[in-house]
mmCIF file with all atom_site columns, C-alpha atoms in Angstrom:
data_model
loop_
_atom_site.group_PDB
_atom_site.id
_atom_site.type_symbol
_atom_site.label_atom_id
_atom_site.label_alt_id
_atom_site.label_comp_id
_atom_site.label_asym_id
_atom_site.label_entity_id
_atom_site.label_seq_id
_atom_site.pdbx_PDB_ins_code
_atom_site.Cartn_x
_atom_site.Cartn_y
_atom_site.Cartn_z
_atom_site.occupancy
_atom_site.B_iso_or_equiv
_atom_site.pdbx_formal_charge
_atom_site.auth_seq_id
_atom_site.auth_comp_id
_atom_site.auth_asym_id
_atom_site.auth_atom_id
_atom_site.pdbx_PDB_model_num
ATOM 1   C CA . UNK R 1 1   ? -11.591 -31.591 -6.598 1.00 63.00 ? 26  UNK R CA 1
ATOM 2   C CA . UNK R 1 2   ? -13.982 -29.317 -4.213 1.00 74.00 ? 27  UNK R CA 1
ATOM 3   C CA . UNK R 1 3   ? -14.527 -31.921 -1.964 1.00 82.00 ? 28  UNK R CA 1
ATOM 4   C CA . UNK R 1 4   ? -11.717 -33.479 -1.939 1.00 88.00 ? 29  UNK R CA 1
ATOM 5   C CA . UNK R 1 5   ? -10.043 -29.873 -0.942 1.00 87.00 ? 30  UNK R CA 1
ATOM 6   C CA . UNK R 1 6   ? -13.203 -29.348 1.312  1.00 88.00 ? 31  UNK R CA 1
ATOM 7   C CA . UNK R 1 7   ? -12.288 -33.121 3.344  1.00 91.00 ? 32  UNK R CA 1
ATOM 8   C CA . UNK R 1 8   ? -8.566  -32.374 3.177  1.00 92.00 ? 33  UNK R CA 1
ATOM 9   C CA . UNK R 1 9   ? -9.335  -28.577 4.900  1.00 91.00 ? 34  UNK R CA 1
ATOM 10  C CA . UNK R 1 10  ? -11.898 -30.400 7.784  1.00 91.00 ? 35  UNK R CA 1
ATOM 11  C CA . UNK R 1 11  ? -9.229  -33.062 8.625  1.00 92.00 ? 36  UNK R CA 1
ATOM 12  C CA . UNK R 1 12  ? -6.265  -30.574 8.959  1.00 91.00 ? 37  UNK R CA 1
ATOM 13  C CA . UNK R 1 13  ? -8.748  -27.889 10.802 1.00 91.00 ? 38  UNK R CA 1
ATOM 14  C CA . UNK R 1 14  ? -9.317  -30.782 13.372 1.00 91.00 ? 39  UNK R CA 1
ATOM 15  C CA . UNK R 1 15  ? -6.256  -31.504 14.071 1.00 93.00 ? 40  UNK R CA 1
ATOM 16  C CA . UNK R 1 16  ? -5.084  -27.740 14.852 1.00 93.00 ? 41  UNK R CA 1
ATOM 17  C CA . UNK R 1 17  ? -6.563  -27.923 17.725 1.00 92.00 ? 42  UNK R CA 1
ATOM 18  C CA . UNK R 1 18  ? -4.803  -24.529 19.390 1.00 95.00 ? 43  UNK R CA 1
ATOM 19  C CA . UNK R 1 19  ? -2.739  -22.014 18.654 1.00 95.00 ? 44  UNK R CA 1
ATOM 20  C CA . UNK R 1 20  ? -0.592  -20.576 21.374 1.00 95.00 ? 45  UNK R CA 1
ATOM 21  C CA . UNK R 1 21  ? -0.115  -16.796 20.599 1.00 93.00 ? 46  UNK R CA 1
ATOM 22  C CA . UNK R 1 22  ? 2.839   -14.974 22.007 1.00 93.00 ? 47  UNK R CA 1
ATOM 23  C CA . UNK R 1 23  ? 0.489   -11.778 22.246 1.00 89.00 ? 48  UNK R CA 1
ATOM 24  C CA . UNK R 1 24  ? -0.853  -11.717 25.729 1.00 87.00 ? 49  UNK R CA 1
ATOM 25  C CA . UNK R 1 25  ? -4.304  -10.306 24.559 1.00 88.00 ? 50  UNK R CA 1
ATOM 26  C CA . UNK R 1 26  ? -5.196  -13.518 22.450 1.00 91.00 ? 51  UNK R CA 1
ATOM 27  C CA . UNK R 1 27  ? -2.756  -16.218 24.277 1.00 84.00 ? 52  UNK R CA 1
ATOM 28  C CA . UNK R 1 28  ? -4.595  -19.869 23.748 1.00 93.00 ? 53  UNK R CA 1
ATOM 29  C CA . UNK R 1 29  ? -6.740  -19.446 20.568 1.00 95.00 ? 54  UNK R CA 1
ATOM 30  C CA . UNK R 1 30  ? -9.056  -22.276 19.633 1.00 95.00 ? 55  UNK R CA 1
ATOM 31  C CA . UNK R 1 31  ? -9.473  -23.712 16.133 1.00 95.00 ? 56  UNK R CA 1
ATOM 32  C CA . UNK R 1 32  ? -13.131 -24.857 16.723 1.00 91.00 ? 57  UNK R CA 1
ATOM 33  C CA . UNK R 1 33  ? -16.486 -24.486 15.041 1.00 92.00 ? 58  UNK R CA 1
ATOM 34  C CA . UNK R 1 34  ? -17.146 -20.847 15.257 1.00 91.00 ? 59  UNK R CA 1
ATOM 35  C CA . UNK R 1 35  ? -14.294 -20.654 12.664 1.00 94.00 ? 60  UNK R CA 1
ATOM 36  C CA . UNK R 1 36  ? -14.932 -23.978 10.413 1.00 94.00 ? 61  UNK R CA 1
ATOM 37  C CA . UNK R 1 37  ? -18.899 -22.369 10.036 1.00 95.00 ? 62  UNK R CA 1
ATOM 38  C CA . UNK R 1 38  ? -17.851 -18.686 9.255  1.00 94.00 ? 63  UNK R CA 1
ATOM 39  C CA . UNK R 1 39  ? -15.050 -19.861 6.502  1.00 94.00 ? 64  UNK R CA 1
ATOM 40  C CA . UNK R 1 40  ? -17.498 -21.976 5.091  1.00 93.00 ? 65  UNK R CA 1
ATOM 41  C CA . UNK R 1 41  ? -21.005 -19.806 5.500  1.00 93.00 ? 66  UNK R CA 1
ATOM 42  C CA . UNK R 1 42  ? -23.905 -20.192 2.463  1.00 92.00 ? 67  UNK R CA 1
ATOM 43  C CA . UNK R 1 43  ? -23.136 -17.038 0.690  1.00 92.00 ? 68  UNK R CA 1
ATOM 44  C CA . UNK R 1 44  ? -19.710 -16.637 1.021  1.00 90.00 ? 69  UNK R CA 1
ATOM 45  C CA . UNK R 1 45  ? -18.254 -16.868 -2.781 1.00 91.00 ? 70  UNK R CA 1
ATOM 46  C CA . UNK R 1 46  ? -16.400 -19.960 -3.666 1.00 89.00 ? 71  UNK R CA 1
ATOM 47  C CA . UNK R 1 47  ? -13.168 -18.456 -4.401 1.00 90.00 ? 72  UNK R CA 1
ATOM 48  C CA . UNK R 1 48  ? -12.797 -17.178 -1.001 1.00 90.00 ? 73  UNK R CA 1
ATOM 49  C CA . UNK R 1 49  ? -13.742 -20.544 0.761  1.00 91.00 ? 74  UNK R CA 1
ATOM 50  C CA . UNK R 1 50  ? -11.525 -21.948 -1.600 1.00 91.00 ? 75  UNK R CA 1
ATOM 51  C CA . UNK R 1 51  ? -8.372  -19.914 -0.283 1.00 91.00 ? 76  UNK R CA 1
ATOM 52  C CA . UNK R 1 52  ? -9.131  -20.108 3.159  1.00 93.00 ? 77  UNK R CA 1
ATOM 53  C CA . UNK R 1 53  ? -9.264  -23.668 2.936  1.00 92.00 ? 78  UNK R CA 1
ATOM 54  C CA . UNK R 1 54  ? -5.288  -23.655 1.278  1.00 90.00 ? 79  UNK R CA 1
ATOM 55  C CA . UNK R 1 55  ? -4.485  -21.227 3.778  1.00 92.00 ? 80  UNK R CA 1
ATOM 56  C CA . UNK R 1 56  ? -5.664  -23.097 6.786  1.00 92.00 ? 81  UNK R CA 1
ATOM 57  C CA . UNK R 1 57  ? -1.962  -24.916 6.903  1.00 89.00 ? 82  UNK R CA 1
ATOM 58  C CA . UNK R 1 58  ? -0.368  -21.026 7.693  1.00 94.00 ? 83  UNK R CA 1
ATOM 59  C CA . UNK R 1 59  ? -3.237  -20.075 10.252 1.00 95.00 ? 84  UNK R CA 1
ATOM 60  C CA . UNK R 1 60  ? -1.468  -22.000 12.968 1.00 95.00 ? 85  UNK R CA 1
ATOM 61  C CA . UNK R 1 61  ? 1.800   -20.582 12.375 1.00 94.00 ? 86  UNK R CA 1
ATOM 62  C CA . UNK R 1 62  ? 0.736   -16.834 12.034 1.00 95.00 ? 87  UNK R CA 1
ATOM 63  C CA . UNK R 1 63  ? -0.561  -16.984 14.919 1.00 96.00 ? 88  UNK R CA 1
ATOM 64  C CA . UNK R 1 64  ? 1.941   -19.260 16.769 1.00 95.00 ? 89  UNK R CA 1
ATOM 65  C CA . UNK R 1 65  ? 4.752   -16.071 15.213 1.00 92.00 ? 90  UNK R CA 1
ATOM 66  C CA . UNK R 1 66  ? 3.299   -12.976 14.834 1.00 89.00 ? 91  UNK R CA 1
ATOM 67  C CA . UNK R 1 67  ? 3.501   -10.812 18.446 1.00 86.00 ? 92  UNK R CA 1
ATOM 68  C CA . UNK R 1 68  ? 1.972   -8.110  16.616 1.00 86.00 ? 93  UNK R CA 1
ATOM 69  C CA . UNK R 1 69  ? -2.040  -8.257  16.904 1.00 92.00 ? 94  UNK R CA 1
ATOM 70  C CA . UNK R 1 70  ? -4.127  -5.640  16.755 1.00 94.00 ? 95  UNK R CA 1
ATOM 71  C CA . UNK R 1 71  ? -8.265  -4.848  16.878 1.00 94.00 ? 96  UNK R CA 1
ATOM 72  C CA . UNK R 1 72  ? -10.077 -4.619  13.684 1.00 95.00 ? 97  UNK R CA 1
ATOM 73  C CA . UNK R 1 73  ? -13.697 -4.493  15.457 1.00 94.00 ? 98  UNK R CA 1
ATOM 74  C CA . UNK R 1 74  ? -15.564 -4.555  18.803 1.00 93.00 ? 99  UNK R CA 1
ATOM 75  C CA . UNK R 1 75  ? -18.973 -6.572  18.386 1.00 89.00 ? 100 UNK R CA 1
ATOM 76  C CA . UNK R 1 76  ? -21.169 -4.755  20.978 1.00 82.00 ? 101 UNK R CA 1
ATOM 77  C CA . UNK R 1 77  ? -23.533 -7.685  22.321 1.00 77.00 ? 102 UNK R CA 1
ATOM 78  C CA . UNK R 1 78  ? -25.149 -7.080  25.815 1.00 71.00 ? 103 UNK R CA 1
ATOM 79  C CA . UNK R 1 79  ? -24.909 -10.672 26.234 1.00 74.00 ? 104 UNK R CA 1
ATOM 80  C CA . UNK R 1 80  ? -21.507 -12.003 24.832 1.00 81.00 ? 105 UNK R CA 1
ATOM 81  C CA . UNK R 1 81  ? -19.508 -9.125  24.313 1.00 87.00 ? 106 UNK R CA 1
ATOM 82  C CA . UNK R 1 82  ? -16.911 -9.704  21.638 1.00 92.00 ? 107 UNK R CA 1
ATOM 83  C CA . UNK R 1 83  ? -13.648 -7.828  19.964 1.00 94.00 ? 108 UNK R CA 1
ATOM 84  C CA . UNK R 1 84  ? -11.916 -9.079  16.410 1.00 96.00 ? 109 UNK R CA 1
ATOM 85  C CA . UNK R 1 85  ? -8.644  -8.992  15.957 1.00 96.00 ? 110 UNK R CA 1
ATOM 86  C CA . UNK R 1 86  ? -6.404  -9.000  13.297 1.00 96.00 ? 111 UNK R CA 1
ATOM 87  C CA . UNK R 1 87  ? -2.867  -11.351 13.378 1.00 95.00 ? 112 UNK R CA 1
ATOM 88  C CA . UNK R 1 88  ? -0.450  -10.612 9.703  1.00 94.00 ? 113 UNK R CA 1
ATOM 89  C CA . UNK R 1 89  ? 2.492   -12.172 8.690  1.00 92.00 ? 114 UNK R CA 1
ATOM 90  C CA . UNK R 1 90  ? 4.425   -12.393 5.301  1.00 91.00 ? 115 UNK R CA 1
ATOM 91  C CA . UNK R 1 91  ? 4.503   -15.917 4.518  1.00 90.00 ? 116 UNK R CA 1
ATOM 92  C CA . UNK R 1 92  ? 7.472   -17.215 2.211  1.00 88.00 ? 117 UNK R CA 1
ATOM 93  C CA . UNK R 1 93  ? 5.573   -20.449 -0.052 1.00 87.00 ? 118 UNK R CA 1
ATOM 94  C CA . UNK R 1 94  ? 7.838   -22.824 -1.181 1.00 87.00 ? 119 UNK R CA 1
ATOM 95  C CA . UNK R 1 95  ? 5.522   -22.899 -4.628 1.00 84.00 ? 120 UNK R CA 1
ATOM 96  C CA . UNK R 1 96  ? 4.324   -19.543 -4.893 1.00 82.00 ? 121 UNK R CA 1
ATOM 97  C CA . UNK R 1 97  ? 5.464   -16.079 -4.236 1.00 84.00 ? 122 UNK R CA 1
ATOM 98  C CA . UNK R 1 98  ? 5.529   -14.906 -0.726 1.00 87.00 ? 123 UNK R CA 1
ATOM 99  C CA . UNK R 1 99  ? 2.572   -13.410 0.472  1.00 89.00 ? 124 UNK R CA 1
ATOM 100 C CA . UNK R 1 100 ? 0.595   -11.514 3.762  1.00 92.00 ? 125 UNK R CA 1
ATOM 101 C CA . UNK R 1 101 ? -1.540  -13.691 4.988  1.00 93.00 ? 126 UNK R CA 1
ATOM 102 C CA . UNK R 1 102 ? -4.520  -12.419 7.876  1.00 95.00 ? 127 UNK R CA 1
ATOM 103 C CA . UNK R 1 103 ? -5.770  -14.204 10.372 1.00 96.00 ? 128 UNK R CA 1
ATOM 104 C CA . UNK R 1 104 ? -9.097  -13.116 12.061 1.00 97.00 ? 129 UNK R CA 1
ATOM 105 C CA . UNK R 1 105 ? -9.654  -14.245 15.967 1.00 96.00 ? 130 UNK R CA 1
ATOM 106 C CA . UNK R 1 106 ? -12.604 -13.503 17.802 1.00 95.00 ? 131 UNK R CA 1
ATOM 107 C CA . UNK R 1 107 ? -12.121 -12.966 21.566 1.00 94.00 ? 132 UNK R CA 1
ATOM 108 C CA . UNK R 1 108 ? -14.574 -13.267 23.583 1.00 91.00 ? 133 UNK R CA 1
ATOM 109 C CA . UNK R 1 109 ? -14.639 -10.642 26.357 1.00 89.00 ? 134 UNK R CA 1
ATOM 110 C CA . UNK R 1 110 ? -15.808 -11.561 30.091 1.00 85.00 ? 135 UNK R CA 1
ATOM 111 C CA . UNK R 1 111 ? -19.778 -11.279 30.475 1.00 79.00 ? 136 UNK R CA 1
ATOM 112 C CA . UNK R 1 112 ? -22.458 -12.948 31.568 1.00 76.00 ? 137 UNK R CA 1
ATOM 113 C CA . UNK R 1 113 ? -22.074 -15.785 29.437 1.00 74.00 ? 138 UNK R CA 1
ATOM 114 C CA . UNK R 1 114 ? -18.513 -16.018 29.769 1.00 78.00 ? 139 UNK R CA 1
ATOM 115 C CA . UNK R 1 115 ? -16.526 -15.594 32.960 1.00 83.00 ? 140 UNK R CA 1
ATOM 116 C CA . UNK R 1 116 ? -12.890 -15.198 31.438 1.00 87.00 ? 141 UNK R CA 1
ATOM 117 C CA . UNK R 1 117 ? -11.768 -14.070 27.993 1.00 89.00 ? 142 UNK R CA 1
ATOM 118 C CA . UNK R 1 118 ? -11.308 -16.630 25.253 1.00 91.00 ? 143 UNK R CA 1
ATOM 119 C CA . UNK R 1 119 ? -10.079 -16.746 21.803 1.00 94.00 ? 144 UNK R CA 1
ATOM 120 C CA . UNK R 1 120 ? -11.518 -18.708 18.229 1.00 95.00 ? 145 UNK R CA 1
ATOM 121 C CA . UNK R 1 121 ? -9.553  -19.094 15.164 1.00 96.00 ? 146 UNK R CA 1
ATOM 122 C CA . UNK R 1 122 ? -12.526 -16.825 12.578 1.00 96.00 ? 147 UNK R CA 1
ATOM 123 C CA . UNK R 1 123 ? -10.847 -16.614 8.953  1.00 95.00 ? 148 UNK R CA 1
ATOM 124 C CA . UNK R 1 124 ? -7.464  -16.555 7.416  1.00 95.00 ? 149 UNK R CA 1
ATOM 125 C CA . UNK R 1 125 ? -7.023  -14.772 4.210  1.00 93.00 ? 150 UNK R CA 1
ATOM 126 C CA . UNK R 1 126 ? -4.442  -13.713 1.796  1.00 92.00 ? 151 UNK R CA 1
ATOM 127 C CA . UNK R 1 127 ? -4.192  -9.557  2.202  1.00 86.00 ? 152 UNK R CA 1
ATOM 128 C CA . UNK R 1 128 ? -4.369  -7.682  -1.532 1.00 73.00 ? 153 UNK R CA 1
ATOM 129 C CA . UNK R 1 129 ? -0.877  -6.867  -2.358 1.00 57.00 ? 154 UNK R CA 1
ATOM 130 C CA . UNK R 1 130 ? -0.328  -2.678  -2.489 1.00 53.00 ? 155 UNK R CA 1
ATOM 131 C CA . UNK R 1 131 ? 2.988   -1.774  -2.454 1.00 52.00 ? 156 UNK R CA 1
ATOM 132 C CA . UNK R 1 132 ? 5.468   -4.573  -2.692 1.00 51.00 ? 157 UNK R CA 1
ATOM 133 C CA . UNK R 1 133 ? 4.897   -7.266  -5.164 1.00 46.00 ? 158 UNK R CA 1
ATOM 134 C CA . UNK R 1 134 ? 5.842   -9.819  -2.947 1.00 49.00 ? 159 UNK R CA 1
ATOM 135 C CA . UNK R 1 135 ? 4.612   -8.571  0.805  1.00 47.00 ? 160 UNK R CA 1
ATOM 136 C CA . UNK R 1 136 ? 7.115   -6.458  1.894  1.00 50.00 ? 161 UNK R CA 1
ATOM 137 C CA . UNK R 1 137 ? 5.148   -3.673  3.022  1.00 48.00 ? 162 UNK R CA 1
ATOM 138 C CA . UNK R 1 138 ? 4.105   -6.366  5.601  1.00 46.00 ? 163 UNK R CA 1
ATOM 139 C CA . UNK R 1 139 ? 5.581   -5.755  9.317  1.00 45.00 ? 164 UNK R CA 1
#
């Protein structure tokens, strides 16, 4: 069943392709190999690749409907300067209960290496539920 989920998750992360975001700080974001490697990185524990892999069908959406974004962490690199940000939505399953669900994009900021800013799909993740049962602390 792990590789079959594993094949089923490469296929459907190819054919994402983009994500147009209506926030103007990520706009175009690119479901490539920066995120397929970081979702999938030795060390990360099997649960978690596990549910990234389901949630990989949302990631799209999220970011396709959330305007809200916001900056979790600027990467200071000399070379490739970088900034993470942060896209949550409450998701409604139609086999589940509804849920927040984060996506992580990494935007590359203009440097030497990079002449314009650009944005890669980096992890999507279900948020630990606090104060509603079913999301609706989310925004």
């Amino acid at each position: 069943p792990e590789i079959q989920l594993r094949k089923a998750a490469k296929e459907k992360f190819k054919s994402i392709g983009f994500a147009k975001s209506p926030n103007d700080e990520l706009s175009k974001v690119a479901f490539g190999r920066v995120g397929w490697k970081h979702i999938t990185r030795n060390g990360r524990p099997l649960l978690r690749i596990t549910q990234s892999m389901q949630l990989l069908g949302v990631a799209k959406d999220v970011i396709e409907q959330s305007t809200a974004a916001r900056m979790v962490r600027r990467l200071e690199d000399i070379s490739a300067p970088a900034e993470l940000w942060a896209v949550d939505a409450k998701v409604v399953f139609p086999h589940r209960d509804a849920a927040v669900i984060r996506v992580i994009v990494l935007k590359q900021l203009p440097g030497p290496r990079t002449p314009e800013p650009k944005s890669w799909f980096y992890s999507v993740y279900e948020r630990r539920r606090r104060r509603g049962i079913r999301g609706e602390h989310a925004k």
